[in-house]
Structures are given as C-alpha cells and as structure tokens.
Short mmCIF file of C-alpha atoms in Angstrom, two decimals:
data_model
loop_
_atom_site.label_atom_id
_atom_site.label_comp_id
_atom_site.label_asym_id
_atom_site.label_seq_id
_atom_site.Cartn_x
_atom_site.Cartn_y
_atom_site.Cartn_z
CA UNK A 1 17.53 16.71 16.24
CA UNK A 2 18.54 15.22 12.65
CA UNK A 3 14.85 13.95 11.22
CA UNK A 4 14.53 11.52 9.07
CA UNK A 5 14.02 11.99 5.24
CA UNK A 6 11.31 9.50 3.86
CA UNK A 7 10.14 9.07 0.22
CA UNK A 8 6.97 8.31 -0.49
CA UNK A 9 4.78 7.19 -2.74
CA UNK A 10 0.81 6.56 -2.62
CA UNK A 11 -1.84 4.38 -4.97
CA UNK A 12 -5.21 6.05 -4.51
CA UNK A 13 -8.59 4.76 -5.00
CA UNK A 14 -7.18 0.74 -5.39
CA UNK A 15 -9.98 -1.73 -6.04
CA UNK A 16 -9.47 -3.32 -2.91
CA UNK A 17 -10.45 -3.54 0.91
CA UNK A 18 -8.08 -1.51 2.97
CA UNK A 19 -8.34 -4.99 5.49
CA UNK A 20 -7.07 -7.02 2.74
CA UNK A 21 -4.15 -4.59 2.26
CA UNK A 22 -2.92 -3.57 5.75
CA UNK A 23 -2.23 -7.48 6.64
CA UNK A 24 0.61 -6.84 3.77
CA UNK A 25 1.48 -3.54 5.52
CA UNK A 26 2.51 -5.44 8.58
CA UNK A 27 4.24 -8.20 6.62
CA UNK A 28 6.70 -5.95 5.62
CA UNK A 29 6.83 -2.58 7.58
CA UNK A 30 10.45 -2.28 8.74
CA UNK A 31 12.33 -4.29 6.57
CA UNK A 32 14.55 -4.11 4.02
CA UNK A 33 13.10 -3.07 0.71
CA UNK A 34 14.32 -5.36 -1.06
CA UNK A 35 13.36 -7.88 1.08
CA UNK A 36 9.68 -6.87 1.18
CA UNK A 37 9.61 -6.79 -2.37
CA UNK A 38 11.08 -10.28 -2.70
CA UNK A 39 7.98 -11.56 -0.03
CA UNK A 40 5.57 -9.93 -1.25
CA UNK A 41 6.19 -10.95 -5.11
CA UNK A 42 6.27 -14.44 -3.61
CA UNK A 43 3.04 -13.90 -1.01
CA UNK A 44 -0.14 -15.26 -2.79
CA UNK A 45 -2.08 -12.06 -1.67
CA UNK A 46 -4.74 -9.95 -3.70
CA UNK A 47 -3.31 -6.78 -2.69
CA UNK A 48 0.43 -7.87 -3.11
CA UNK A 49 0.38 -7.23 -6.91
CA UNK A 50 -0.26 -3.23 -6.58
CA UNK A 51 1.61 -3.08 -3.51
CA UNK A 52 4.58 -4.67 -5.53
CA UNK A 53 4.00 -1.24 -8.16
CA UNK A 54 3.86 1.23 -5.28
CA UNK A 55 7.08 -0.31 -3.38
CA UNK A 56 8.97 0.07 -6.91
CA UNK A 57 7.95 3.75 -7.44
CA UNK A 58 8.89 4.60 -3.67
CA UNK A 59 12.24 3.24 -4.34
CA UNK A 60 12.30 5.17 -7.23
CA UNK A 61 11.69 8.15 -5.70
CA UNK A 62 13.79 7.65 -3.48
CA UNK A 63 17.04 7.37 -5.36
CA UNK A 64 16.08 10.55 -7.72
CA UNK A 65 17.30 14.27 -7.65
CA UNK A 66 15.28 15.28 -4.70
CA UNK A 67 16.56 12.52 -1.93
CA UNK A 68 19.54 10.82 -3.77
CA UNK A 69 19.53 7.97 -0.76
CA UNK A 70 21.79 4.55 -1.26
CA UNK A 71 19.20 2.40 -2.73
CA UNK A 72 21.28 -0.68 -1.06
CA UNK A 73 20.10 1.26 2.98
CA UNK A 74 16.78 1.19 1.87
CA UNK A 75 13.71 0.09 4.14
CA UNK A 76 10.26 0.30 4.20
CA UNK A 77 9.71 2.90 7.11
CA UNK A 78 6.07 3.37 6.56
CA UNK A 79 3.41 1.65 5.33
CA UNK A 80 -0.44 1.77 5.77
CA UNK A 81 -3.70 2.06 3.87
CA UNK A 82 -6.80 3.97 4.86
CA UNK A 83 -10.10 3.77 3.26
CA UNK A 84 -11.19 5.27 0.70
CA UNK A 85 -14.74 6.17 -1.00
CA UNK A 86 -17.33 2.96 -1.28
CA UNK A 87 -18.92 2.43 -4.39
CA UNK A 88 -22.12 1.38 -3.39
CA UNK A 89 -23.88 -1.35 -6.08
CA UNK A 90 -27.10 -3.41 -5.29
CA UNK A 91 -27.99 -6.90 -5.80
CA UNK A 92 -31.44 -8.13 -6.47
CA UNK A 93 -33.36 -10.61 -4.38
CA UNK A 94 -36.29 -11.91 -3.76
CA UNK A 95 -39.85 -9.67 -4.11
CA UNK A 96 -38.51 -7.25 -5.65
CA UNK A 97 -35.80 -6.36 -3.00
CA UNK A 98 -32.40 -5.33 -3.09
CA UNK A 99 -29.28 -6.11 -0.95
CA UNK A 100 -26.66 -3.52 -0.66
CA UNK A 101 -23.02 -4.83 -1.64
CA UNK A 102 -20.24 -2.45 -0.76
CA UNK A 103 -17.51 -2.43 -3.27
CA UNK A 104 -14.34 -0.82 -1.42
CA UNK A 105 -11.53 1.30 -2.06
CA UNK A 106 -8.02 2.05 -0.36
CA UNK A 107 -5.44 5.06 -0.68
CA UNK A 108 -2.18 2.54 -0.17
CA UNK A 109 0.86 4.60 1.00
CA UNK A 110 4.62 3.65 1.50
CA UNK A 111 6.93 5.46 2.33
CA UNK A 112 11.08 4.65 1.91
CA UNK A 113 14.36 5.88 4.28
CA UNK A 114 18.00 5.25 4.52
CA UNK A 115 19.11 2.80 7.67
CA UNK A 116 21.85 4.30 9.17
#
C-alpha cells in the first residue's frame, strides 16, 4: 500500500482562538493550494492573514530537497488547529473585583500532497 507523502508545516502559539481558525480550516481543506491561498487572501478573516504565511511555507516545503512534489498537483490535504496554552489576564470591576479574560492561543498546522 503506496502512502501518501505530506509536507507540513505548523505556526505555534498564534494569538488567536483555535474557533476562529478552524472555520478557515474547513474553507479550504481539500482543495487546490493555490486555490485556498487565492480565498483565503481574499476572505476578510482574522486568522486568514497567518494562515496565508503557513500555507506559503508548506508549499515551500513541499517543493524542496526532501519531497521535490509538482508544485502545480498541490492540495491542501490537512489542515487543523488545536489549542494551545491560555494566557490568563484579569480585568477590574466593581468593589474591588476582578473578571477573568482568557486570552487564547492555537498551534495552526497544514499539511501539503501531490493529487494524483
């Protein structure tokens, strides 16, 4: 059984909500690549701007020494984010209280193949 190869590449600990990111993972999981990247540097999205950089690096990677795939057969075979560490930060109220505000993070990863 022939697996596939797939070239990856990650962003860790982005400044944004994994929630905010994975609705651009399913926007363009299983395209073309360079069809995500044309949607996504035309989607009015928060997280579209780093996912943009890590798209561009996975390509990269995969056209280098190690894979040397057609960079025309490209498409985005993976793509998800998972959570990673809160930075926890407080914001004062009233008596002398203090609310909790969560300030997120997300390890984006996307990974590139050849279409047969």
């Amino acid at each position: 059984m022939d697996e596939k190869k797939i070239a990856r590449a990650e962003h860790k600990y982005a400044r944004i909500s994994p929630r905010k990111v994975e609705i651009i993972c399913n926007m363009i999981r299983g395209k073309n690549a360079k069809v995500a990247l044309a949607l996504m540097e035309n989607t009015p999205k928060a997280g579209c701007e780093l996912m943009v950089k890590v798209l561009k690096s996975a390509m990269a990677n995969a056209e280098g020494p190690k894979y040397e795939m057609d960079p025309e057969k490209l498409y985005v075979a993976e793509t998800y984010a998972n959570a990673g560490p809160i930075l926890k930060r407080g914001m004062p109220r009233a008596q002398g209280r203090m609310y909790r505000i969560n300030k997120r993070t997300s390890h984006i990863v996307i990974g590139v193949a050849e279409r047969d």
